[in-house]
Amino acid sequence: MKEETQKVDHFSVSKWNRFRPSIALYSELRNAAVQRLTRVIPWSHLHHQEIWRGGCECGRLKGSSAQMKGTEPDASMLENFEQTIVPNFGSLESQQDFRTPEFEEFNGKPDSLFFNDGQRRIDFVLVYEDESRKETNKKGTNEKQRRKRQAYESNLICHGLQLEATRSVLDDKIVFVKVHAPWDVLCTYAEIMHIKLPLKPNDLKTRSSAFDSFNWFTKVLRVDERLIKPEQEFFTAPFEKNRMNDFYIVDKDSFFNPATRSRIVYFILSRVKYHVVNNVSKFGINRLVSSGIYKAAFPLHDCQFGSRSEDPSCPNERYLLYREWAHPRSIYKKQPLDLIRKYYGEKIGIYFAWLGYYTQMLLLAAVVGVACFLYGYLNQDNCTWSKEVCDPDIGGKIVMCPQCDKICPFWKLNITCESSKKLCIFDSFGTLVFAVFMGVWVTLFLEFWKRRQAELEYEWDTVELQQEEQPRPEYEAQCTHVVINEITQEEERIPFTAWGKCIRITLCASAVLFWILLIIASVIGIIVYRLSVFIVFSAKLPSTVNGTDPIQKYLTPQTATSITASIISFIIIMILNTIYEKVAIMITNFELPRTQTDYENSLTMKMFLFQFVNYYSSCFYIAFFKGKFVGYPGDPVYWLGKYRNEECDPGGCLLELTTQLTIIMGGKAIWNNIQEVLLPWIMNLIGRYHSVSGSEKKTPRWEQDYHLQPMGKLGLFYEYLEMIIQFGFVTLFVASFPLAPLLALVNNILEIRVDAWKLTTQFRRMVPEKAQDIGAWQPIMQGIAILAVVTNAMIIAFTSDMIPRLVYYWSFSIPPYGDHTHYTMEGYISNTLSIFNIADFKNKSKGDSFSGLGGHTTCRYRDFRNPPGHPQEYKHNIYYWHVIAAKLAFIIVTEHIIYSVKFLISYIIPDVSKSTRSKIKREKYLTQKLLHESHLKDMTKNMGAIAERMVEVVDNNLRPKLE
């Protein structure tokens, strides 16, 4: 990069030296003129106060918007702004001369995207209900709302926007205010917002792909390029009005595309004031909509999704997106990411790019997961320990100790026969292989996504996006404290001092912690439910197997408790989600982040911490706590001093963890689809039903869009959250459920098309937003990937019975501990279930269930303890310590191996590919060269004119003397 910069500098030095004396003179003259202008009105004050915060509240810029060149104004702009500053704006009653939009009748063109003159494009639409025609007319309130709206619209006109109002065709109380930004306004705010626009077509050749030979196959998966043509690439640079000739302006009407026009207009709408009370400004369209002064504000879709527009100038991008992206018949096709980005903006484009890439990577994980599942399924008949459980001569004769006090009966081991067979499928050697594979897979996914993301940053021109992003209007409004910038040594305004920031952070962290503790309290409530209801199920459900009743074979007390607790846990999760969403938004608003990206990242971290505890707490409890601290029948451990801790099945808690994951993942997918698809469809159906009386009338584009559903305040937040929670289930607990990637793959294939259908057919068009990456979700995924290695290793070690079985096979099935002459799993159940003397039960545990035992004087329980009569009666035996040592060794060795492989992969795979890095450097070099050449041409032209003037003046002064 340094070499390229040196080339550019060398390129300009020779020309620069030729004009250095003239340039110096020209700069002195120019600076003197600027200083003379800025004595009238300080530019820094104007720039920050009047344009950025909407201080221009009355009057109009003469003929055009304010012109800005660099950080210095010209004389005409200062003159125009002097006419726009009017004192006492806060007194609404004192202003009787509001500028109001012109009312026009609908011209009968339902597909038109222009004002009635057919020339000015509609960039935004504001909707309100006419107070004078409301049925319930509260004069005081309605008059205040009307005055605020009039002040706001007057100030929009002051800022150079053009408005046209039209009454609804179906309901004359509804008024639509169409907003158009003229060329000068677009240019001015494009410079303020540092929007990058085309300089010249990109002539860099794209490298051929290694998969070009498979074009015959990939052509089937690609969208039809005859319908969706590839976007032309350009070299771009931040727009500057004083360099307008350098930009690739073929047609002024198409230079700013509709998405960019909407961004600029929304930037203005968000910063224009409408009321000032006690020196506190109220501004922005968001506040006006939330207070009911406006009913909606949105940019327009360009056509209907089901048919092309009758307007020949319409690009029909919404129709193309529906046909090639959202329609069910396109489910096998690749996504038209460039068109999605062009129509909806980079923020939505990067979401669908990430979701598509994640889904592609899930295909590999799903194939391996299915293979491991089939391995367990095909080998379940060879599962020796399951055969022993189901054998009437072994499991049918083993009497298990009661799992609760007094009420719970003794039960035969073979009642768990069916669950032990299922457990053989998941608790197999294939699961261990799959868990290790997923630890590597998640690293490959994250590293390759970084490369893909870097390619999109280059292709979508968001490499230097951070320089473009402006402060949020809510942040700017609170900037009342003046401090000295350490870098520039100039005054700047901030919303609060360092002490105030500490207070806010402390309060916000305390609120988040309180809600996390509230979730933990709900989890404890679920645990208490499990402990108490297990007693009921144990008393009601049969303790012996009756072959004629299929329900008895599958519905054990443990299964019934697990299923009902999982369902209740899911319901509580959904309720807490709804409440915490509002709380998290309030906390983040109080925190007052500077930019929209900061705001979303802060909200993301708060919501994910909550959701992490909310969704995963029950799974962590089952995996790592249930059945681990139960004591033994003669000395059980009690929860809260009252409820006896619940135990796992003889096969372990792995099957219960699988059940919990299945219910939460499945229930979550169903619930999200209801929320995302069914509710908007029903709401739109109701809206169309209410307007059926006027259905024969032609309705304009803005009225059709108004009856669609608005996108929520959080936008794509819940889409990301849904996928990240799923990503956590797929990675954190995959050792207990190898089919999780397959379920996620199927869900995501449908999710992409459902989200596409929802955006194109059921929702209003969102304001296009820029985005460089997926934000805070990237480090969240990296954190989950690191945690997943630990959780899966611990699930295999502590939740499954794989390590105890391996220890028995290699150490305790043969002498000196075993009786077999060769390594075998025979006798595993009998040798790993401890023995308890029924006479040693405490009075607290004895009940009526102790009758009817026949000649049995002992029962069995799941633990590794010495039998009664042993010198260390009921203490942990040697087998227990062998198992503990093996579990710890497995966790340490597995973690170190997987982490080493992960970090090696991360080191080998660069975040930005070599070709993308070369393209970025090449584009920077050519862009700098182009701007330098253009700048030198302008300087040469200006210096030539100045030199001619100087020669002419000197010649005129000297000629009379010489004559």
Short mmCIF file of C-alpha atoms in Angstrom, two decimals, residues 464-738:
data_model
loop_
_atom_site.label_atom_id
_atom_site.label_comp_id
_atom_site.label_asym_id
_atom_site.label_seq_id
_atom_site.Cartn_x
_atom_site.Cartn_y
_atom_site.Cartn_z
CA GLU A 464 -14.76 2.34 4.49
CA LEU A 465 -18.32 2.55 5.75
CA GLN A 466 -17.38 3.76 9.23
CA GLN A 467 -16.31 7.07 7.75
CA GLU A 468 -19.81 7.55 6.30
CA GLU A 469 -21.93 6.82 9.38
CA GLN A 470 -23.49 9.83 11.04
CA PRO A 471 -24.51 10.23 14.71
CA ARG A 472 -28.06 9.31 15.60
CA PRO A 473 -30.40 12.32 15.87
CA GLU A 474 -31.32 11.28 19.42
CA TYR A 475 -27.62 11.44 20.32
CA GLU A 476 -27.13 14.83 18.67
CA ALA A 477 -30.11 16.30 20.49
CA GLN A 478 -28.53 15.50 23.89
CA CYS A 479 -25.09 16.95 23.05
CA THR A 480 -25.06 19.80 25.57
CA HIS A 481 -21.65 19.38 27.25
CA VAL A 482 -18.66 21.10 25.63
CA VAL A 483 -15.27 19.35 25.83
CA ILE A 484 -11.91 19.71 24.08
CA ASN A 485 -11.12 16.96 21.59
CA GLU A 486 -7.75 15.43 22.48
CA ILE A 487 -6.81 14.96 18.82
CA THR A 488 -8.02 18.16 17.14
CA GLN A 489 -7.78 20.34 20.28
CA GLU A 490 -11.09 21.89 19.25
CA GLU A 491 -14.37 22.16 21.10
CA GLU A 492 -16.96 19.46 20.53
CA ARG A 493 -20.26 18.60 22.14
CA ILE A 494 -21.04 15.35 23.93
CA PRO A 495 -24.26 14.20 25.66
CA PHE A 496 -22.78 13.56 29.12
CA THR A 497 -19.59 13.76 31.12
CA ALA A 498 -17.35 10.80 31.99
CA TRP A 499 -19.02 10.55 35.41
CA GLY A 500 -22.46 10.60 33.80
CA LYS A 501 -21.40 7.87 31.41
CA CYS A 502 -20.23 5.68 34.30
CA ILE A 503 -23.58 6.14 36.04
CA ARG A 504 -25.49 5.16 32.90
CA ILE A 505 -23.33 2.09 32.31
CA THR A 506 -23.77 1.00 35.93
CA LEU A 507 -27.55 1.41 35.82
CA CYS A 508 -27.82 -0.41 32.49
CA ALA A 509 -25.62 -3.30 33.67
CA SER A 510 -27.67 -3.58 36.87
CA ALA A 511 -30.91 -3.75 34.91
CA VAL A 512 -29.55 -6.47 32.61
CA LEU A 513 -28.26 -8.45 35.59
CA PHE A 514 -31.64 -8.17 37.32
CA TRP A 515 -33.43 -9.67 34.34
CA ILE A 516 -30.89 -12.46 33.99
CA LEU A 517 -31.44 -13.30 37.67
CA LEU A 518 -35.17 -13.26 36.97
CA ILE A 519 -34.67 -15.91 34.30
CA ILE A 520 -32.57 -17.99 36.67
CA ALA A 521 -35.40 -17.72 39.18
CA SER A 522 -37.83 -19.02 36.55
CA VAL A 523 -35.46 -21.93 35.84
CA ILE A 524 -35.42 -22.74 39.55
CA GLY A 525 -39.22 -22.69 39.45
CA ILE A 526 -39.15 -25.22 36.61
CA ILE A 527 -36.77 -27.42 38.61
CA VAL A 528 -39.13 -27.31 41.63
CA TYR A 529 -41.97 -28.24 39.27
CA ARG A 530 -40.00 -31.20 37.97
CA LEU A 531 -39.23 -32.41 41.50
CA SER A 532 -42.80 -32.09 42.73
CA VAL A 533 -44.61 -33.46 39.66
CA PHE A 534 -42.26 -36.42 39.42
CA ILE A 535 -43.71 -37.67 42.71
CA VAL A 536 -47.22 -37.57 41.20
CA PHE A 537 -46.20 -39.36 38.00
CA SER A 538 -44.30 -41.98 39.96
CA ALA A 539 -47.40 -42.74 42.01
CA LYS A 540 -49.82 -42.78 39.06
CA LEU A 541 -47.81 -44.41 36.26
CA PRO A 542 -47.20 -48.19 36.34
CA SER A 543 -43.97 -49.55 37.71
CA THR A 544 -44.07 -52.77 35.68
CA VAL A 545 -44.32 -53.40 31.96
CA ASN A 546 -47.52 -54.80 30.53
CA GLY A 547 -46.91 -55.89 26.95
CA THR A 548 -50.57 -55.33 25.96
CA ASP A 549 -50.48 -51.60 26.79
CA PRO A 550 -48.20 -49.63 24.42
CA ILE A 551 -48.47 -46.46 26.52
CA GLN A 552 -46.79 -48.19 29.47
CA LYS A 553 -43.81 -49.03 27.28
CA TYR A 554 -43.01 -45.39 26.42
CA LEU A 555 -44.54 -43.17 29.11
CA THR A 556 -42.31 -43.55 32.15
CA PRO A 557 -42.38 -41.09 35.08
CA GLN A 558 -39.10 -39.60 33.85
CA THR A 559 -40.43 -39.16 30.30
CA ALA A 560 -43.70 -37.59 31.43
CA THR A 561 -41.88 -35.18 33.73
CA SER A 562 -39.38 -34.23 31.01
CA ILE A 563 -42.01 -33.55 28.32
CA THR A 564 -44.35 -31.47 30.50
CA ALA A 565 -41.45 -29.50 32.01
CA SER A 566 -40.05 -28.77 28.52
CA ILE A 567 -43.41 -27.47 27.31
CA ILE A 568 -43.85 -25.23 30.37
CA SER A 569 -40.26 -24.03 30.00
CA PHE A 570 -40.94 -23.11 26.36
CA ILE A 571 -44.06 -21.12 27.30
CA ILE A 572 -42.17 -19.20 30.00
CA ILE A 573 -39.37 -18.48 27.50
CA MET A 574 -41.84 -16.92 25.04
CA ILE A 575 -43.49 -14.78 27.75
CA LEU A 576 -40.19 -13.48 29.11
CA ASN A 577 -39.01 -12.74 25.56
CA THR A 578 -41.95 -10.44 24.96
CA ILE A 579 -41.41 -8.52 28.20
CA TYR A 580 -37.63 -8.27 27.97
CA GLU A 581 -37.70 -6.88 24.42
CA LYS A 582 -39.28 -3.67 25.67
CA VAL A 583 -36.98 -3.52 28.68
CA ALA A 584 -33.86 -3.96 26.54
CA ILE A 585 -34.94 -1.16 24.19
CA MET A 586 -35.56 1.16 27.16
CA ILE A 587 -32.14 0.36 28.63
CA THR A 588 -30.36 0.94 25.31
CA ASN A 589 -32.21 4.21 24.72
CA PHE A 590 -31.11 5.38 28.16
CA GLU A 591 -27.54 4.34 27.37
CA LEU A 592 -27.64 6.68 24.30
CA PRO A 593 -25.18 5.12 21.81
CA ARG A 594 -23.67 7.51 19.25
CA THR A 595 -24.35 5.80 15.91
CA GLN A 596 -26.99 3.40 14.70
CA THR A 597 -24.39 0.63 14.49
CA ASP A 598 -23.39 1.25 18.13
CA TYR A 599 -27.06 1.24 19.10
CA GLU A 600 -27.76 -2.08 17.38
CA ASN A 601 -24.59 -3.72 18.73
CA SER A 602 -25.42 -2.63 22.28
CA LEU A 603 -28.99 -3.87 21.98
CA THR A 604 -27.76 -7.11 20.41
CA MET A 605 -25.45 -7.91 23.32
CA LYS A 606 -28.16 -7.20 25.90
CA MET A 607 -30.78 -9.27 24.11
CA PHE A 608 -28.44 -12.16 23.42
CA LEU A 609 -27.27 -12.38 27.04
CA PHE A 610 -30.92 -12.59 28.06
CA GLN A 611 -31.84 -15.06 25.33
CA PHE A 612 -28.78 -17.18 26.04
CA VAL A 613 -29.83 -17.69 29.65
CA ASN A 614 -33.49 -17.98 28.67
CA TYR A 615 -33.12 -20.65 25.97
CA TYR A 616 -30.09 -22.60 27.18
CA SER A 617 -30.48 -22.62 30.97
CA SER A 618 -32.81 -25.65 31.02
CA CYS A 619 -30.48 -27.52 28.66
CA PHE A 620 -27.46 -26.74 30.85
CA TYR A 621 -29.38 -27.94 33.90
CA ILE A 622 -30.26 -31.29 32.32
CA ALA A 623 -26.80 -31.76 30.84
CA PHE A 624 -24.60 -30.82 33.78
CA PHE A 625 -26.64 -30.69 37.01
CA LYS A 626 -29.53 -33.13 36.93
CA GLY A 627 -28.68 -36.43 38.59
CA LYS A 628 -25.19 -35.28 39.55
CA PHE A 629 -25.84 -34.31 43.19
CA VAL A 630 -28.44 -36.78 44.45
CA GLY A 631 -26.51 -38.63 47.17
CA TYR A 632 -27.73 -42.21 47.64
CA PRO A 633 -31.02 -43.74 48.91
CA GLY A 634 -29.92 -43.77 52.53
CA ASP A 635 -28.77 -40.15 52.49
CA PRO A 636 -30.42 -38.23 49.61
CA VAL A 637 -29.75 -34.56 48.87
CA TYR A 638 -32.73 -32.24 49.19
CA TRP A 639 -33.42 -29.13 47.11
CA LEU A 640 -34.51 -26.14 49.23
CA GLY A 641 -34.56 -28.53 52.17
CA LYS A 642 -37.82 -30.07 50.97
CA TYR A 643 -37.64 -31.55 47.48
CA ARG A 644 -35.42 -34.52 46.85
CA ASN A 645 -33.14 -33.98 43.86
CA GLU A 646 -34.33 -35.80 40.76
CA GLU A 647 -32.28 -38.56 39.21
CA CYS A 648 -31.56 -39.58 35.63
CA ASP A 649 -32.71 -42.80 33.98
CA PRO A 650 -30.33 -45.74 34.36
CA GLY A 651 -29.14 -44.86 30.84
CA GLY A 652 -28.33 -41.28 31.84
CA CYS A 653 -29.81 -37.84 31.11
CA LEU A 654 -28.69 -37.74 27.47
CA LEU A 655 -32.04 -38.84 26.07
CA GLU A 656 -33.84 -36.24 28.18
CA LEU A 657 -31.47 -33.56 26.84
CA THR A 658 -32.31 -34.71 23.31
CA THR A 659 -36.02 -34.42 24.10
CA GLN A 660 -35.54 -30.91 25.51
CA LEU A 661 -33.62 -29.78 22.41
CA THR A 662 -36.22 -31.24 20.06
CA ILE A 663 -39.13 -29.53 21.82
CA ILE A 664 -37.42 -26.13 22.07
CA MET A 665 -36.04 -26.15 18.50
CA GLY A 666 -39.30 -27.44 17.01
CA GLY A 667 -41.54 -25.22 19.13
CA LYS A 668 -39.40 -22.20 18.42
CA ALA A 669 -39.52 -22.80 14.65
CA ILE A 670 -43.31 -23.20 14.68
CA TRP A 671 -43.81 -20.14 16.88
CA ASN A 672 -41.52 -17.98 14.75
CA ASN A 673 -43.30 -19.01 11.55
CA ILE A 674 -46.63 -18.10 13.12
CA GLN A 675 -45.28 -14.71 14.11
CA GLU A 676 -43.44 -14.01 10.87
CA VAL A 677 -45.88 -15.35 8.29
CA LEU A 678 -49.33 -16.04 9.65
CA LEU A 679 -49.82 -12.84 11.67
CA PRO A 680 -48.80 -10.38 8.87
CA TRP A 681 -50.90 -12.34 6.37
CA ILE A 682 -53.95 -12.24 8.65
CA MET A 683 -53.46 -8.52 9.40
CA ASN A 684 -53.22 -7.69 5.70
CA LEU A 685 -56.27 -9.86 5.02
CA ILE A 686 -58.24 -7.94 7.66
CA GLY A 687 -57.05 -4.64 6.16
CA ARG A 688 -58.22 -5.66 2.70
CA TYR A 689 -61.56 -6.83 4.12
CA HIS A 690 -62.21 -3.43 5.74
CA SER A 691 -61.46 -1.64 2.47
CA VAL A 692 -63.54 -4.05 0.33
CA SER A 693 -66.25 -1.41 -0.13
CA GLY A 694 -63.86 0.61 -2.27
CA SER A 695 -62.21 -2.34 -3.94
CA GLU A 696 -63.59 -1.44 -7.38
CA LYS A 697 -61.70 1.84 -7.31
CA LYS A 698 -58.17 2.16 -8.55
CA THR A 699 -55.84 2.77 -5.63
CA PRO A 700 -52.46 4.50 -6.02
CA ARG A 701 -49.14 2.85 -5.20
CA TRP A 702 -48.77 4.72 -1.90
CA GLU A 703 -52.20 3.62 -0.67
CA GLN A 704 -51.52 -0.01 -1.56
CA ASP A 705 -48.26 0.12 0.40
CA TYR A 706 -49.94 1.83 3.36
CA HIS A 707 -52.19 -1.21 3.86
CA LEU A 708 -49.15 -3.49 4.16
CA GLN A 709 -47.60 -4.25 7.56
CA PRO A 710 -44.79 -2.03 8.88
CA MET A 711 -41.44 -3.63 9.66
CA GLY A 712 -40.77 -3.61 13.40
CA LYS A 713 -38.48 -1.13 15.09
CA LEU A 714 -35.81 -3.78 15.52
CA GLY A 715 -35.89 -4.69 11.83
CA LEU A 716 -33.74 -7.75 11.23
CA PHE A 717 -32.78 -8.16 14.86
CA TYR A 718 -35.13 -11.05 15.54
CA GLU A 719 -34.20 -12.73 12.27
CA TYR A 720 -30.56 -12.74 13.35
CA LEU A 721 -31.45 -13.75 16.90
CA GLU A 722 -33.51 -16.69 15.69
CA MET A 723 -30.62 -17.97 13.60
CA ILE A 724 -27.97 -17.39 16.29
CA ILE A 725 -30.05 -19.26 18.89
CA GLN A 726 -30.36 -22.07 16.37
CA PHE A 727 -26.60 -21.87 15.75
CA GLY A 728 -26.13 -22.33 19.50
CA PHE A 729 -28.34 -25.43 19.57
CA VAL A 730 -26.52 -26.87 16.55
CA THR A 731 -23.07 -26.36 18.09
CA LEU A 732 -23.38 -26.28 21.90
CA PHE A 733 -25.39 -29.50 22.36
CA VAL A 734 -24.79 -31.35 19.12
CA ALA A 735 -23.20 -34.28 20.99
CA SER A 736 -26.67 -35.18 22.27
CA PHE A 737 -28.54 -34.70 18.98
CA PRO A 738 -26.66 -35.40 15.71
#
